[in-house]
Structures are given as C-alpha cells and as structure tokens.
mmCIF file of C-alpha atoms in Angstrom:
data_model
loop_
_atom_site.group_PDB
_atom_site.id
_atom_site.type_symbol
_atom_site.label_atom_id
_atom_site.label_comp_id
_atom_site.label_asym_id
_atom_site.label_seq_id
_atom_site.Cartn_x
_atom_site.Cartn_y
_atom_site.Cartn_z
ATOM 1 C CA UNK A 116 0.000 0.000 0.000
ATOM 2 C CA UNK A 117 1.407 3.023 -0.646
ATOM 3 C CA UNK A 118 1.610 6.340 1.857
ATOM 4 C CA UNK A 119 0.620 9.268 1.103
ATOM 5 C CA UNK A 120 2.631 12.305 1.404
ATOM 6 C CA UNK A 121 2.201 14.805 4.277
ATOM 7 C CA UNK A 122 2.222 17.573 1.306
ATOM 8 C CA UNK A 123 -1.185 15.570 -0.211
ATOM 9 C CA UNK A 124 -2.658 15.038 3.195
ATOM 10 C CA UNK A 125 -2.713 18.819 3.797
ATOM 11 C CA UNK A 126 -4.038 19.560 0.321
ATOM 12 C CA UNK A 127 -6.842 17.499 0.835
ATOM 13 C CA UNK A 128 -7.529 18.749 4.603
ATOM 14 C CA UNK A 129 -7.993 22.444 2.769
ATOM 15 C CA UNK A 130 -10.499 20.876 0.222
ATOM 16 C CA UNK A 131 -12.591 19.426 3.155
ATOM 17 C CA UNK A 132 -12.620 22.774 4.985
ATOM 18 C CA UNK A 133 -16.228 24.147 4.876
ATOM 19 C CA UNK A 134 -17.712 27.613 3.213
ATOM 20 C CA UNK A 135 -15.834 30.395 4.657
ATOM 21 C CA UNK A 136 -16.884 32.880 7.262
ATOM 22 C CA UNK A 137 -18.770 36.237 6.299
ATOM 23 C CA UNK A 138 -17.028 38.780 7.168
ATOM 24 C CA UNK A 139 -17.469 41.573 9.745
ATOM 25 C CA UNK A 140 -17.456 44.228 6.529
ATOM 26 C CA UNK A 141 -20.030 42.700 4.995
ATOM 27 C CA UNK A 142 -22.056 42.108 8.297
ATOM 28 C CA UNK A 143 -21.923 45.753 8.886
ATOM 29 C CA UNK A 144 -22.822 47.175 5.353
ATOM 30 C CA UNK A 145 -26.425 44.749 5.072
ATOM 31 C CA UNK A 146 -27.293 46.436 8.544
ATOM 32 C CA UNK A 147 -26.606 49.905 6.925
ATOM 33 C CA UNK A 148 -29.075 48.994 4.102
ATOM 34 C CA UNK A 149 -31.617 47.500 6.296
ATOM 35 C CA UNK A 150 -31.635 50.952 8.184
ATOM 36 C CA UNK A 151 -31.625 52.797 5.431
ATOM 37 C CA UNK A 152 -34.735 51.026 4.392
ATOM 38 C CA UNK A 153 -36.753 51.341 7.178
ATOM 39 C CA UNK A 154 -35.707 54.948 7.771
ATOM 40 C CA UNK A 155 -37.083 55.260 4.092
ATOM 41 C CA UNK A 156 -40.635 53.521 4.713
ATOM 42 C CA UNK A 157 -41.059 55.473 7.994
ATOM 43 C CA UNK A 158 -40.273 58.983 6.121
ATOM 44 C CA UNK A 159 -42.703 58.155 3.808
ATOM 45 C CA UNK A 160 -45.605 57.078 6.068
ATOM 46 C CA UNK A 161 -45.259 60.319 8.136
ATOM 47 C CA UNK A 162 -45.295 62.558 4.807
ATOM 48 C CA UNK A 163 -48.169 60.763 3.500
ATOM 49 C CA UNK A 164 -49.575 60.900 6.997
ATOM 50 C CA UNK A 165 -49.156 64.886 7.330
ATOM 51 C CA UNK A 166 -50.520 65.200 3.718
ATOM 52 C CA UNK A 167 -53.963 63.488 4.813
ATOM 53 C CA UNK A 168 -53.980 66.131 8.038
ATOM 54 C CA UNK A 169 -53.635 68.975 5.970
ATOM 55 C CA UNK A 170 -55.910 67.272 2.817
ATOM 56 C CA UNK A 171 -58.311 67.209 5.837
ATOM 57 C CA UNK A 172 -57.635 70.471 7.806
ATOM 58 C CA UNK A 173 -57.823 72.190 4.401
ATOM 59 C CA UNK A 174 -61.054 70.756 3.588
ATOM 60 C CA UNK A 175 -62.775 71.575 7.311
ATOM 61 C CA UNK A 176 -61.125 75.368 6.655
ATOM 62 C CA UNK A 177 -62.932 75.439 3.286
ATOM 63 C CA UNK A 178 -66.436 74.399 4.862
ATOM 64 C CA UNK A 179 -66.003 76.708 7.555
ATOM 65 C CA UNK A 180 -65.270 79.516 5.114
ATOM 66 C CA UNK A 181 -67.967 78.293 3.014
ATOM 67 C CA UNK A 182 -70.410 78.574 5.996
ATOM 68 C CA UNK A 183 -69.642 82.024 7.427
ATOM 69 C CA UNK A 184 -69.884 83.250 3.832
ATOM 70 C CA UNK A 185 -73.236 81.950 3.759
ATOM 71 C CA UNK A 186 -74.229 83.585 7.144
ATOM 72 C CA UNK A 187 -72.465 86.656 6.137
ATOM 73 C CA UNK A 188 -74.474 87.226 2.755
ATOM 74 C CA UNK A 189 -77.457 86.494 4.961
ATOM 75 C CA UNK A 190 -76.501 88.996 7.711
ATOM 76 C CA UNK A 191 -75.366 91.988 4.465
ATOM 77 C CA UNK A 192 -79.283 91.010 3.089
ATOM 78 C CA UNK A 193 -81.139 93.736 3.174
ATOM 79 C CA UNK A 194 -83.606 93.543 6.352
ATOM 80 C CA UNK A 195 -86.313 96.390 5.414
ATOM 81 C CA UNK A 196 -88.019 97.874 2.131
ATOM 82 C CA UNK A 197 -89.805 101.453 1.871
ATOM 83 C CA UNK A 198 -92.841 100.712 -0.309
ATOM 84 C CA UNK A 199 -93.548 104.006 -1.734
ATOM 85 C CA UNK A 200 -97.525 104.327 -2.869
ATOM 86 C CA UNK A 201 -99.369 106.957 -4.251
ATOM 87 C CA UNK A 202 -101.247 107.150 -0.925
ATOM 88 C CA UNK A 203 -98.265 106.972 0.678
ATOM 89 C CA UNK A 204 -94.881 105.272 2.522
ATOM 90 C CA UNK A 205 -95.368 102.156 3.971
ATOM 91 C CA UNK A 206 -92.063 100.457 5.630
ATOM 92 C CA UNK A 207 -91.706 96.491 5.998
ATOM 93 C CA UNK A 208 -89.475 94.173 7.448
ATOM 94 C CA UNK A 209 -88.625 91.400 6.107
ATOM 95 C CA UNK A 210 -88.216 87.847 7.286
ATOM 96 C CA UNK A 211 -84.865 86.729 5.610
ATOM 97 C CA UNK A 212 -84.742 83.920 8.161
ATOM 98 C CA UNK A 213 -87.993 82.687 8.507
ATOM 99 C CA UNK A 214 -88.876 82.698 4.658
ATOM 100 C CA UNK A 215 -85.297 83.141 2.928
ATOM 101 C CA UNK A 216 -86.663 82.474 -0.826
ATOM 102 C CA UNK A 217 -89.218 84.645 -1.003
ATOM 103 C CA UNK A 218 -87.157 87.885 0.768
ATOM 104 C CA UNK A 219 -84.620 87.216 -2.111
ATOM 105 C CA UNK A 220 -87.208 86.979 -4.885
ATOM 106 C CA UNK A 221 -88.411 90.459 -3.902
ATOM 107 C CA UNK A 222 -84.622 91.831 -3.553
ATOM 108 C CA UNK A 223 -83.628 90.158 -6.594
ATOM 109 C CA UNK A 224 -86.932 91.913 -7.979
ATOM 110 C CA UNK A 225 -86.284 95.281 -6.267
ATOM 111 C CA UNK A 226 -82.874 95.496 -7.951
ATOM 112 C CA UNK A 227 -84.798 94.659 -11.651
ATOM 113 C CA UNK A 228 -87.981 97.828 -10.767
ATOM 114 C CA UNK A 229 -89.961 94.974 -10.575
ATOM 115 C CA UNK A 230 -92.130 96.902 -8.581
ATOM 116 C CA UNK A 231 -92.112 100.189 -10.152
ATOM 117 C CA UNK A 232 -95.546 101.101 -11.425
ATOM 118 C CA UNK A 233 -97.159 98.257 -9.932
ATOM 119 C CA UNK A 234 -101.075 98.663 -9.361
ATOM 120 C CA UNK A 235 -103.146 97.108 -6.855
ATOM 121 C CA UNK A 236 -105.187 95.435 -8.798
ATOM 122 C CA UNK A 237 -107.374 93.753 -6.227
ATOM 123 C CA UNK A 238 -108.760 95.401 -2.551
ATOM 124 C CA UNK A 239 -111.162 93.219 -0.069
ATOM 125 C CA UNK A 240 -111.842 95.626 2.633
ATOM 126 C CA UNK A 241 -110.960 94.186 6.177
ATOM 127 C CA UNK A 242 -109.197 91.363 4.342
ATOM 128 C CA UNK A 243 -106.038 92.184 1.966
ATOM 129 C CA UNK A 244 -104.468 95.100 -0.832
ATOM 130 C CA UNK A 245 -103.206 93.385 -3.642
ATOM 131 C CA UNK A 246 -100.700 94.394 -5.836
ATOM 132 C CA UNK A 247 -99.560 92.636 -9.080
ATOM 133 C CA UNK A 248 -98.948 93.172 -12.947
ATOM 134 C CA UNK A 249 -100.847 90.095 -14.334
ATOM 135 C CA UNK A 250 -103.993 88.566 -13.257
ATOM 136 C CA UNK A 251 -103.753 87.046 -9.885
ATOM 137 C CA UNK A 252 -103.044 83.292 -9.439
ATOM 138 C CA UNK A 253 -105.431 83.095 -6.981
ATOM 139 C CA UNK A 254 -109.560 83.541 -7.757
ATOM 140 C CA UNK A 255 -111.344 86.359 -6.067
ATOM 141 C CA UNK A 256 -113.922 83.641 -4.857
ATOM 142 C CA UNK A 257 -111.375 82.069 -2.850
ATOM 143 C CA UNK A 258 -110.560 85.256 -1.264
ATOM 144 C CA UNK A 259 -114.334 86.338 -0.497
ATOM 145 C CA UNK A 260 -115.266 82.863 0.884
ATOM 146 C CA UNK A 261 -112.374 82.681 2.810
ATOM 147 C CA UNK A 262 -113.295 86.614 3.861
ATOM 148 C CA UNK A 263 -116.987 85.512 4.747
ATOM 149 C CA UNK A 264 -115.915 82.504 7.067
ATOM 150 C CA UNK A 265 -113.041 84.543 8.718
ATOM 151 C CA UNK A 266 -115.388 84.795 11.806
ATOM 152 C CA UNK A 267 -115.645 81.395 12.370
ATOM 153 C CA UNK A 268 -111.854 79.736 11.664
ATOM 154 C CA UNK A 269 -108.728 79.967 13.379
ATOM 155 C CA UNK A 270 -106.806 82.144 12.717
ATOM 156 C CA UNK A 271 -102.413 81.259 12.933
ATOM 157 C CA UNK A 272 -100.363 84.095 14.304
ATOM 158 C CA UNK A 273 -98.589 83.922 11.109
ATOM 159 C CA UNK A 274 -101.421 85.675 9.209
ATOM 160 C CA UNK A 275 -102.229 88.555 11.552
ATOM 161 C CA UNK A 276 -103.116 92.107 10.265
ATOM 162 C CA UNK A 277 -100.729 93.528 7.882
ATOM 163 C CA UNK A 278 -98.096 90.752 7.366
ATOM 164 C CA UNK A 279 -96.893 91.205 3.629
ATOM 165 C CA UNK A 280 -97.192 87.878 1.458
ATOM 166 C CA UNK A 281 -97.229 87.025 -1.885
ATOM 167 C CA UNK A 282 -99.340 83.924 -3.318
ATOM 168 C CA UNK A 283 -97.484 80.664 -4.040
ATOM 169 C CA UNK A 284 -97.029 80.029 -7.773
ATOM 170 C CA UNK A 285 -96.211 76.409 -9.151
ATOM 171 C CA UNK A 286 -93.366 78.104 -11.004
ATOM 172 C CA UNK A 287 -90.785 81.155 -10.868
ATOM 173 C CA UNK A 288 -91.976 83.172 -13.577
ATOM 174 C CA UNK A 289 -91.539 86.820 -11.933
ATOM 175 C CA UNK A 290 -94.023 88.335 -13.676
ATOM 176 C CA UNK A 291 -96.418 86.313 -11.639
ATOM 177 C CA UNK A 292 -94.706 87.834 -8.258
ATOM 178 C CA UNK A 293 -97.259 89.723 -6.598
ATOM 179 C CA UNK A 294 -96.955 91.802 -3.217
ATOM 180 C CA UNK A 295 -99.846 91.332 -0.598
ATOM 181 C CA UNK A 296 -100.606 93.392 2.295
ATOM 182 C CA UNK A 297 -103.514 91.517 4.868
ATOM 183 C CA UNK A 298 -105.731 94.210 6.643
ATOM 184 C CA UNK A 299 -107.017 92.002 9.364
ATOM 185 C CA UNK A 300 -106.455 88.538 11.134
ATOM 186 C CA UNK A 301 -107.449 85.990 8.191
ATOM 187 C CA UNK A 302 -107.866 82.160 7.838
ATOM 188 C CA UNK A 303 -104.533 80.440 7.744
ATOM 189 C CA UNK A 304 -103.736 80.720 4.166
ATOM 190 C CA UNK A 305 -100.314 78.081 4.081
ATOM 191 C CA UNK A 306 -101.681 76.382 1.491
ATOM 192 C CA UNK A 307 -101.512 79.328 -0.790
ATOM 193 C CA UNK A 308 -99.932 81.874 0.469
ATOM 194 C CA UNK A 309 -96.171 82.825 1.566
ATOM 195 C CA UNK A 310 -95.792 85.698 4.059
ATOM 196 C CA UNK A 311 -92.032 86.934 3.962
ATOM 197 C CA UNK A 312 -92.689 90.228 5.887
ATOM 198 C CA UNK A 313 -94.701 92.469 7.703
ATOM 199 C CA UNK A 314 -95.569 96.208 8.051
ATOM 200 C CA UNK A 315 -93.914 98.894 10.293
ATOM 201 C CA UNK A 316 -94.723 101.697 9.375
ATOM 202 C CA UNK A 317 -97.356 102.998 7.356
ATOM 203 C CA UNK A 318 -100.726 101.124 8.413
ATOM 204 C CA UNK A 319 -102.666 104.302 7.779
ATOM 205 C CA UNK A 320 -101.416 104.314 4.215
ATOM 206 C CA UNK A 321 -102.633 100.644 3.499
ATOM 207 C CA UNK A 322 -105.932 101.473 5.435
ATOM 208 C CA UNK A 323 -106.333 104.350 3.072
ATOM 209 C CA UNK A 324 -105.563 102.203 -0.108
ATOM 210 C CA UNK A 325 -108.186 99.615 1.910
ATOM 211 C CA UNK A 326 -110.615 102.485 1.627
ATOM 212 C CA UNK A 327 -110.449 103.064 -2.312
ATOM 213 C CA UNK A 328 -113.968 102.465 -4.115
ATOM 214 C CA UNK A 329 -113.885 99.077 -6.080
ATOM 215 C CA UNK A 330 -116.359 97.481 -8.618
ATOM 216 C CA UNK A 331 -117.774 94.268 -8.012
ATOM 217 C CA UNK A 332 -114.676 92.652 -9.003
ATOM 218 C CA UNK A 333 -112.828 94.282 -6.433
ATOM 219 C CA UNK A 334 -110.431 96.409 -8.143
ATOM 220 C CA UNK A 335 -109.961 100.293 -7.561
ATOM 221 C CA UNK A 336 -112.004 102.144 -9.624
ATOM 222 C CA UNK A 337 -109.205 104.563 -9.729
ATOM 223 C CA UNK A 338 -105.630 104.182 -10.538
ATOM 224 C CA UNK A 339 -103.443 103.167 -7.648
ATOM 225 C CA UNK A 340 -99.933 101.704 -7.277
ATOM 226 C CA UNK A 341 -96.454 101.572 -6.344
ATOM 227 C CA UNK A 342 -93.954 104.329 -7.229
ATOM 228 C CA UNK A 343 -90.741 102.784 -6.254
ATOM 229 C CA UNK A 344 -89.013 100.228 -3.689
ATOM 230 C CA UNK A 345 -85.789 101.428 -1.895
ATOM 231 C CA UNK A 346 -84.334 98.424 0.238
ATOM 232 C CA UNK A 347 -82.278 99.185 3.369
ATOM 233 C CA UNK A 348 -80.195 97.407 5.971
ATOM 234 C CA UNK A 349 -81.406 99.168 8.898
ATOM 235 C CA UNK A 350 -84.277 102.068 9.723
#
C-alpha cells in the first residue's frame, strides 16, 4: 500500500474545509441597508400621513369659510323695504330667516324695478291690498269665501293684520310675483300663500288704499300703485 505524502494530506484537509466565514465588513454594510430602508418607509408614512392632516384640515377650513360666507351674505341682506304708494310710505321688514326664498325673490326683484308702477289690482276691505302686474293666481272667490268665514276659523299668528305675502305660484316666472298686504287677522292661508314680511310703518297708508272704491270685481275704480321700492339694511 502506498503512503501518502504529508504535502497531499494537507491539500486534501484544505479541500474538506467548509464555506468560509462572512465577514465583519459585509455584516456591517447589510445592517446599513436595512436601516436605510426602514428609515425610508417610515419617512414616507409620516409625509403621506401629514398630507392626509392637511388634505383634511384644508377641507374643514374650506367648509367653515364656506359657511360664514353663507351667514355673512345672509346677515349683508337687506332687512327692510320702503314701499312708496301713491297714498303713501309704507315700511316692511322682512323675514330673511324665517322665509329666505321669497325675501330674495323680492330683492332680486327690487334690484330689476320689478315693482315700479305696480297697481293694486285687487282690494277686499278688512281682508287684503293686492298688488300685481298680471292677473292674480289666486280667484277672487277664494278670497271672499275665505273673507266671509273669517269669523268662524282659526286664525295662525302667522297671518295677523298687515303681514306682507305674496301667493305661491307652481313656477318662478316673476311676472307672476305679486306683493300682498292683509288688513285684518285671516284664515290660515299656508296652502296658498307665503308671508315673507310684515308692516312697520305705514298702516294708515294701506288702510287708506283699503278704503279706495272698487267694482264688483274688487279692483280700484281709480288708478293706484307703487312708485318705487328702496331696500335698506337698517331704519
């Protein structure tokens, strides 16, 4: 048998020898990268994370903002008209809050002389004036019976003695917007009517229009109207 040189026995010893160990180099820079990576993911949640706050914060500001616009162009509305007749000034207030369409038909209307030359075309003594440029949307009959059973209905607080109203139309064709002034406590007229404001000043004047002669239609036998509207903020 023949033996094997020391020189071979080492040789093969080296071959044997398992993988070789990582070094402390290498160790060190795969940490570094792992940092680096988490570092990276955790910057980028909190900026993503701030940009939702502020997404959010920006959207709360612009509601907010949005609101006190709305309560501000509400609170700049106009809050009183001077109806100027040719019997006379009558001043109203109007209910921007209680009936907020309506007061900003008859502002949008003020601002267009809706009003301007207007006649009352209707008067029910101890019931209501009646202004309007077209026929009214609501039958005199209605009125009159309503009128003649006034004694014996309840009446809402709503619909007291001159409260200013106009009659509900199915549409918003302006032309049909007509002013009404009530001259006494009358039936509760929801169904078909809208009161948006109510007289100050100037219940002489719409007793005196009240008093006008009228033909059996009820409409003035002599020419009567409104001159002008000037709006105001306060009196």
């Amino acid at each position: 048998m023949a033996r094997i040189k020391p020189q071979a026995l080492l040789n093969q010893s080296k071959k044997k020898k398992g993988p070789s160990r990582i070094s402390i180099s290498t160790i060190v820079v795969c940490n570094l990268v792992v940092a680096v990576v988490i570092l990276s993911l955790v910057t980028t949640y909190r900026h993503w994370s701030q940009r939702s706050r502020n997404t959010i914060e920006t959207q709360n500001h612009r509601f907010e903002d949005t609101n006190a616009v709305s309560e501000q162009k509400s609170y700049d509305l106009p809050g009183y008209a001077d109806i100027s007749t040719s019997k006379g000034l009558i001043t109203v207030e109007l209910f921007k809050d209680a009936s907020p369409e309506a007061v900003d038909r008859f502002l949008d209307l003020c601002q267009k002389d809706h009003f301007k030359g207007m006649p009352f075309q209707r008067v029910i003594k101890n019931y209501l004036v009646q202004a309007g440029h077209s026929p009214s949307s609501i039958p005199v009959e209605e009125w009159t019976a309503k009128g003649k059973l006034r004694g014996r209905l309840n009446t809402s607080p709503k619909h007291e003695a001159f409260m200013l109203g106009t009659p509900k139309t199915k549409g918003n064709n302006n032309k049909d917007f007509e002013l009404l002034i009530t001259t006494a406590p009358i039936p509760d007229l929801n169904d078909q009517l809208i009161v948006f404001g109510r007289v100050l000043k100037g219940e002489d004047v719409v007793q005196e229009i009240e008093e006008v002669d009228t033909d059996e239609h009820y409409q003035p036998k002599s020419q009567i109207g409104i001159i002008s509207v000037i709006l105001k903020r306060e009196l």
